[in-house]
CSV table of C-alpha atoms and ligand atoms in Angstrom, one decimal:
chain,number,residue,atom,x,y,z
A,1,UNK,CA,10.1,-10.1,122.8
A,2,UNK,CA,13.9,-8.2,124.0
A,3,UNK,CA,14.4,-6.2,127.0
A,4,UNK,CA,15.1,-3.3,124.9
A,5,UNK,CA,11.9,-3.5,122.2
A,6,UNK,CA,9.7,-4.3,125.8
A,7,UNK,CA,11.8,-0.5,126.7
A,8,UNK,CA,11.1,1.2,123.5
A,9,UNK,CA,7.6,-0.2,122.4
A,10,UNK,CA,8.7,0.0,118.7
A,11,UNK,CA,8.7,-2.8,116.2
A,12,UNK,CA,12.8,-3.0,115.3
A,13,UNK,CA,15.5,-2.0,118.5
A,14,UNK,CA,17.1,0.7,115.9
A,15,UNK,CA,16.8,4.6,117.7
A,16,UNK,CA,17.1,8.0,115.9
A,17,UNK,CA,20.2,9.4,117.5
A,18,UNK,CA,19.1,13.3,118.4
A,19,UNK,CA,21.1,15.7,116.2
A,20,UNK,CA,21.3,18.2,118.5
A,21,UNK,CA,18.1,20.6,117.5
A,22,UNK,CA,17.1,18.9,114.4
A,23,UNK,CA,13.8,18.4,115.2
A,24,UNK,CA,10.6,18.1,112.5
A,25,UNK,CA,8.0,16.2,114.1
A,26,UNK,CA,8.0,14.4,110.2
A,27,UNK,CA,11.0,13.0,110.7
A,28,UNK,CA,10.4,11.7,114.1
A,29,UNK,CA,6.7,10.4,113.5
A,30,UNK,CA,9.0,8.6,110.1
A,31,UNK,CA,11.4,6.9,111.6
A,32,UNK,CA,8.1,5.8,114.3
A,33,UNK,CA,6.3,4.9,111.1
A,34,UNK,CA,8.9,2.8,109.6
A,35,UNK,CA,9.0,0.5,113.1
A,36,UNK,CA,12.2,2.4,114.6
A,37,UNK,CA,12.1,4.8,117.7
A,38,UNK,CA,11.7,8.2,116.7
A,39,UNK,CA,13.0,10.6,119.8
A,40,UNK,CA,12.7,14.5,120.0
A,41,UNK,CA,16.3,15.8,120.6
A,42,UNK,CA,15.0,18.2,123.8
A,43,UNK,CA,18.6,19.7,124.5
A,44,UNK,CA,18.3,23.0,123.6
A,45,UNK,CA,14.5,23.2,124.4
A,46,UNK,CA,13.5,24.8,127.8
A,47,UNK,CA,10.2,25.5,127.6
A,48,UNK,CA,8.2,22.9,128.9
A,49,UNK,CA,4.4,24.0,127.2
A,50,UNK,CA,7.1,24.3,124.1
A,51,UNK,CA,8.2,20.4,124.5
A,52,UNK,CA,4.5,20.1,124.9
A,53,UNK,CA,3.6,22.3,121.3
A,54,UNK,CA,6.6,19.8,119.9
A,55,UNK,CA,4.9,16.3,121.4
A,56,UNK,CA,1.4,16.6,119.6
A,57,UNK,CA,2.5,17.6,116.2
A,58,UNK,CA,5.1,14.2,116.3
A,59,UNK,CA,1.5,12.4,117.9
A,60,UNK,CA,-1.0,14.5,115.2
A,61,UNK,CA,1.7,12.1,112.9
A,62,UNK,CA,1.7,9.0,113.9
A,63,UNK,CA,0.3,6.8,117.4
A,64,UNK,CA,3.6,4.8,116.7
A,65,UNK,CA,5.4,5.0,120.2
A,66,UNK,CA,8.8,7.6,120.1
A,67,UNK,CA,11.1,8.9,123.4
A,68,UNK,CA,12.8,12.2,123.8
A,69,UNK,CA,16.2,13.9,124.9
A,70,UNK,CA,17.1,15.1,127.6
A,71,UNK,CA,20.9,16.4,128.0
A,72,UNK,CA,21.7,16.0,131.8
A,73,UNK,CA,24.1,19.2,131.9
A,74,UNK,CA,22.8,21.8,129.2
A,75,UNK,CA,19.1,22.0,130.4
A,76,UNK,CA,17.9,23.6,134.2
A,77,UNK,CA,14.2,22.9,132.5
A,78,UNK,CA,14.6,18.2,133.2
A,79,UNK,CA,12.9,17.9,135.4
A,80,UNK,CA,10.1,20.2,134.4
A,81,UNK,CA,10.4,18.7,131.1
A,82,UNK,CA,10.1,14.8,132.6
A,83,UNK,CA,6.5,15.6,133.9
A,84,UNK,CA,5.0,16.8,131.0
A,85,UNK,CA,6.9,14.1,129.3
A,86,UNK,CA,4.7,11.9,131.6
A,87,UNK,CA,1.3,14.0,131.1
A,88,UNK,CA,1.6,13.5,127.0
A,89,UNK,CA,2.3,9.3,127.4
A,90,UNK,CA,5.6,9.6,126.4
A,91,UNK,CA,7.5,6.2,128.6
A,92,UNK,CA,10.9,6.3,127.5
A,93,UNK,CA,13.5,9.3,127.3
A,94,UNK,CA,17.1,8.6,126.3
A,95,UNK,CA,19.5,10.7,128.8
A,96,UNK,CA,23.5,11.8,127.7
A,97,UNK,CA,26.1,15.0,128.7
A,98,UNK,CA,25.6,14.6,132.0
A,99,UNK,CA,26.1,13.2,135.0
A,100,UNK,CA,22.2,10.7,136.1
A,101,UNK,CA,22.0,10.4,139.3
A,102,UNK,CA,19.8,12.9,139.7
A,103,UNK,CA,17.3,12.1,137.3
A,104,UNK,CA,17.1,8.4,137.5
A,105,UNK,CA,15.1,8.9,140.6
A,106,UNK,CA,13.2,11.7,139.1
A,107,UNK,CA,12.4,9.3,135.8
A,108,UNK,CA,12.2,6.1,138.1
A,109,UNK,CA,9.2,8.9,140.5
A,110,UNK,CA,7.7,9.0,137.2
A,111,UNK,CA,7.3,5.4,136.3
A,112,UNK,CA,8.9,5.7,133.3
A,113,UNK,CA,12.2,4.2,131.7
A,114,UNK,CA,15.4,5.9,130.7
A,115,UNK,CA,18.3,4.8,129.0
A,116,UNK,CA,21.7,6.7,129.3
A,117,UNK,CA,24.2,7.4,127.2
A,118,UNK,CA,28.1,6.8,127.7
A,119,UNK,CA,31.0,7.2,126.3
A,120,UNK,CA,32.9,5.2,127.9
A,121,UNK,CA,32.4,1.0,129.9
A,122,UNK,CA,33.4,3.0,133.5
A,123,UNK,CA,30.6,5.4,132.3
A,124,UNK,CA,28.2,2.9,131.1
A,125,UNK,CA,27.9,1.4,135.1
A,126,UNK,CA,27.6,4.5,136.6
A,127,UNK,CA,24.4,5.2,134.9
A,128,UNK,CA,23.4,1.5,135.6
A,129,UNK,CA,24.4,2.1,138.6
A,130,UNK,CA,22.0,5.4,139.2
A,131,UNK,CA,18.9,3.6,138.5
A,132,UNK,CA,19.0,3.5,134.6
A,133,UNK,CA,17.2,1.2,132.5
A,134,UNK,CA,19.4,-0.1,130.0
A,135,UNK,CA,21.9,2.0,128.7
A,136,UNK,CA,23.5,3.8,125.2
A,137,UNK,CA,27.1,2.9,123.9
A,138,UNK,CA,28.5,5.4,121.6
A,139,UNK,CA,32.1,3.6,121.3
A,140,UNK,CA,34.6,7.1,118.8
A,141,UNK,CA,33.9,6.4,115.3
A,142,UNK,CA,29.6,8.5,116.4
A,143,UNK,CA,29.1,12.1,115.7
A,144,UNK,CA,28.1,13.8,117.8
A,145,UNK,CA,30.1,14.7,121.9
A,146,UNK,CA,33.5,13.2,122.7
A,147,UNK,CA,36.2,13.7,125.1
A,148,UNK,CA,38.6,14.8,124.7
A,149,UNK,CA,40.7,12.1,126.2
A,150,UNK,CA,41.5,8.3,125.4
A,151,UNK,CA,38.5,6.1,123.9
A,152,UNK,CA,37.0,2.8,122.5
A,153,UNK,CA,35.3,2.5,118.9
A,154,UNK,CA,32.3,-0.1,119.3
A,155,UNK,CA,34.1,-2.8,118.4
A,156,UNK,CA,35.6,-3.0,121.5
A,157,UNK,CA,32.8,-1.4,123.6
A,158,UNK,CA,30.3,-2.5,122.9
A,159,UNK,CA,30.9,-6.6,124.1
A,160,UNK,CA,32.5,-4.9,127.5
A,161,UNK,CA,30.0,-3.4,128.3
A,162,UNK,CA,27.5,-5.7,127.5
A,163,UNK,CA,30.0,-7.7,129.6
A,164,UNK,CA,29.7,-6.3,132.7
A,165,UNK,CA,26.0,-5.3,132.8
A,166,UNK,CA,22.5,-7.1,133.2
A,167,UNK,CA,20.8,-3.8,131.4
A,168,UNK,CA,20.5,-3.6,127.6
A,169,UNK,CA,23.2,-2.4,125.2
A,170,UNK,CA,22.4,-0.5,122.2
A,171,UNK,CA,24.8,0.5,120.1
A,172,UNK,CA,25.4,3.7,118.7
A,173,UNK,CA,27.8,5.0,116.5
A,174,UNK,CA,29.1,3.8,113.3
A,175,UNK,CA,26.9,2.2,111.7
A,176,UNK,CA,23.7,3.6,108.5
A,177,UNK,CA,23.5,-0.5,107.0
A,178,UNK,CA,21.9,-3.7,108.2
A,179,UNK,CA,25.9,-4.8,108.1
A,180,UNK,CA,26.5,-2.5,110.7
A,181,UNK,CA,22.8,-3.1,112.7
A,182,UNK,CA,24.1,-7.7,112.2
A,183,UNK,CA,27.3,-6.7,113.6
A,184,UNK,CA,25.9,-4.7,117.0
A,185,UNK,CA,23.5,-7.5,117.0
A,186,UNK,CA,27.1,-10.4,117.6
A,187,UNK,CA,28.8,-7.8,119.4
A,188,UNK,CA,25.4,-7.9,122.3
A,189,UNK,CA,23.7,-5.3,121.3
A,190,UNK,CA,19.7,-4.9,121.6
A,191,UNK,CA,20.1,-2.2,119.7
A,192,UNK,CA,20.7,0.3,117.5
A,193,UNK,CA,21.1,4.3,117.2
A,194,UNK,CA,21.5,4.9,114.4
A,195,UNK,CA,22.5,9.5,114.2
A,196,UNK,CA,24.6,10.2,110.5
A,197,UNK,CA,22.5,8.1,108.2
A,198,UNK,CA,18.9,9.8,109.7
A,199,UNK,CA,21.2,13.1,109.7
A,200,UNK,CA,20.7,12.9,105.8
A,201,UNK,CA,18.0,11.3,104.9
A,202,UNK,CA,15.3,12.5,103.1
A,203,UNK,CA,12.8,13.6,106.1
A,204,UNK,CA,15.9,15.1,107.9
A,205,UNK,CA,15.4,19.0,107.9
A,206,UNK,CA,18.8,18.9,107.5
A,207,UNK,CA,21.0,22.2,105.0
A,208,UNK,CA,21.1,20.5,101.7
A,209,UNK,CA,25.0,20.9,102.4
A,210,UNK,CA,25.1,19.0,105.3
A,211,UNK,CA,23.6,16.7,103.4
A,212,UNK,CA,25.9,16.7,100.6
A,213,UNK,CA,29.1,17.1,103.2
A,214,UNK,CA,27.8,14.0,104.5
A,215,UNK,CA,28.3,12.3,100.8
A,216,UNK,CA,31.3,13.4,100.3
A,217,UNK,CA,33.3,11.6,102.8
A,218,UNK,CA,34.6,9.4,103.0
A,219,UNK,CA,37.9,7.8,104.7
A,220,UNK,CA,38.9,9.3,107.5
A,221,UNK,CA,36.8,12.7,106.6
A,222,UNK,CA,35.9,13.7,110.1
A,223,UNK,CA,37.8,14.7,113.2
A,224,UNK,CA,38.0,15.1,116.8
A,225,UNK,CA,37.1,18.9,117.4
A,226,UNK,CA,38.3,20.6,120.6
A,227,UNK,CA,36.7,22.6,122.5
A,228,UNK,CA,38.2,23.0,126.2
A,229,UNK,CA,36.5,19.9,128.6
A,230,UNK,CA,34.8,18.3,125.9
A,231,UNK,CA,35.2,17.7,121.2
A,232,UNK,CA,32.7,17.0,118.6
A,233,UNK,CA,33.3,15.4,115.7
A,234,UNK,CA,32.9,17.0,112.5
A,235,UNK,CA,33.6,16.2,108.2
A,236,UNK,CA,37.2,18.0,108.1
A,237,UNK,CA,37.1,20.5,104.7
A,238,UNK,CA,38.8,24.0,104.1
A,239,UNK,CA,36.5,26.2,107.2
A,240,UNK,CA,37.8,23.8,109.9
A,241,UNK,CA,41.4,23.9,108.4
A,242,UNK,CA,41.6,27.7,108.4
A,243,UNK,CA,40.3,27.4,112.1
A,244,UNK,CA,36.7,28.8,113.9
A,245,UNK,CA,38.0,28.5,117.5
A,246,UNK,CA,36.7,31.6,118.0
A,247,UNK,CA,32.6,29.6,117.9
A,248,UNK,CA,32.1,28.2,121.5
A,249,UNK,CA,30.3,24.9,120.2
A,250,UNK,CA,31.0,23.8,115.7
A,251,UNK,CA,28.2,23.4,113.3
A,252,UNK,CA,26.3,27.1,114.8
A,253,UNK,CA,26.8,28.1,110.4
A,254,UNK,CA,25.9,27.2,108.0
A,255,UNK,CA,29.8,26.0,106.7
A,256,UNK,CA,31.1,23.3,109.5
A,257,UNK,CA,29.4,20.1,109.9
A,258,UNK,CA,29.0,17.5,112.7
A,259,UNK,CA,28.7,14.0,111.3
A,260,UNK,CA,30.3,10.6,112.0
A,261,UNK,CA,33.2,8.6,110.8
A,262,UNK,CA,29.9,6.2,108.9
A,263,UNK,CA,29.5,8.8,106.7
A,264,UNK,CA,32.2,6.8,104.9
A,265,UNK,CA,29.6,4.4,104.3
A,266,UNK,CA,26.3,6.9,103.1
A,267,UNK,CA,26.2,7.9,99.7
A,268,UNK,CA,22.6,8.6,98.3
A,269,UNK,CA,20.0,11.0,100.5
A,270,UNK,CA,17.2,8.3,100.9
A,271,UNK,CA,13.8,8.4,102.8
A,272,UNK,CA,13.9,7.6,106.5
A,273,UNK,CA,11.4,3.8,105.7
A,274,UNK,CA,13.8,2.8,102.8
A,275,UNK,CA,17.2,2.9,105.3
A,276,UNK,CA,15.7,1.1,107.7
A,277,UNK,CA,14.0,-1.5,105.8
A,278,UNK,CA,17.4,-1.8,104.5
A,279,UNK,CA,19.3,-2.1,108.0
A,280,UNK,CA,16.9,-5.5,109.4
A,281,UNK,CA,16.8,-7.0,105.7
B,301,FMN,C1,25.5,16.5,114.6
B,301,FMN,C2,25.4,15.6,115.4
B,301,FMN,C3,24.8,16.2,116.7
B,301,FMN,C4,24.1,14.7,117.8
B,301,FMN,N1,23.6,16.1,118.8
B,301,FMN,C5,23.4,15.4,120.4
B,301,FMN,C6,21.9,15.5,120.9
B,301,FMN,O1,21.9,16.7,120.9
B,301,FMN,N2,22.2,14.5,122.3
B,301,FMN,C7,22.6,13.1,121.9
B,301,FMN,O2,21.7,12.6,123.0
B,301,FMN,N3,23.5,12.3,120.9
B,301,FMN,C8,23.7,13.6,119.9
B,301,FMN,N4,23.9,13.2,118.7
B,301,FMN,C9,25.1,11.6,118.8
B,301,FMN,C10,24.0,11.3,118.0
B,301,FMN,O3,22.7,11.6,118.6
B,301,FMN,C11,24.0,9.2,118.1
B,301,FMN,O4,23.9,8.9,119.3
B,301,FMN,C12,25.5,9.6,117.3
B,301,FMN,O5,25.3,9.9,115.9
B,301,FMN,C13,26.0,8.4,117.0
B,301,FMN,O6,26.4,8.4,115.8
B,301,FMN,P1,26.1,7.8,114.1
B,301,FMN,O7,26.2,9.4,114.0
B,301,FMN,O8,27.7,6.8,113.6
B,301,FMN,O9,25.3,7.3,113.4
B,301,FMN,C14,24.4,13.8,117.7
B,301,FMN,C15,25.6,13.7,116.5
B,301,FMN,C16,25.9,14.4,115.7
B,301,FMN,C17,25.9,13.5,113.9
């Protein structure tokens, strides 16, 4: 068994990428039930007791392992939330969007495991030095939050980081089918994190317009939208071209949709089990 599967406890090394606050318990449970590792997105959930309730809802639907994502710089209550996660039997978390330095001592103190999302090789090294049990390497093609600086795609970033670290590496970004899954493993990753493909799944609570925008998105159909020091990968549409520059965070209207470049490969809304089974076939 790979180090990553030991950390996750799932059948397959396929993690659900957290998508802001798309936290339908059916969706998280569907990923775990299909053999992947479901993840609750807690970046925007500040109340630890609310987290307890969310965990109970997922537990009512599956007895397979699942985890949670903590966005470090965006949630002041991460330490209290970690305690609740531990009390409720969650053993593995992912961390993103911030320095791993302060949170990993707490994760270790609780005897939990953590995988940190890194958008570059130097940040992956820092995460391992801070005590992360693995890194989720997220290349330029990924959906979600990016930097405004120069970035590498996973074809370069994944093998680069694998050469530098002894902890397991997960590839996030650009993967929607078995070709991408196998390519990630060939590059040295022990597993993959899937954002856009699950966002466009049957179980995803995303607005139908969001899913349709992913289906309609072709080659070159996304762009990085800068917002101060960060950037969001968005599907290019008329609203984006006209500019919505007054908004602090894109994606909050019902017309601006975040998604990865891999949208170009997604042509059908499918159940999560079908996506995972095809991926590992
Ligand atoms: C709209 C959107 C929102 C996201 N929100 C989060 C988040 O809250 N926390 C996080 O760690 N990653 C977030 N991500 C990144 C995903 O979890 C995942 O790593 C990424 O989408 C993988 O790339 P892919 O979309 O090509 O599969 C988000 C991605 C998208 C598309």
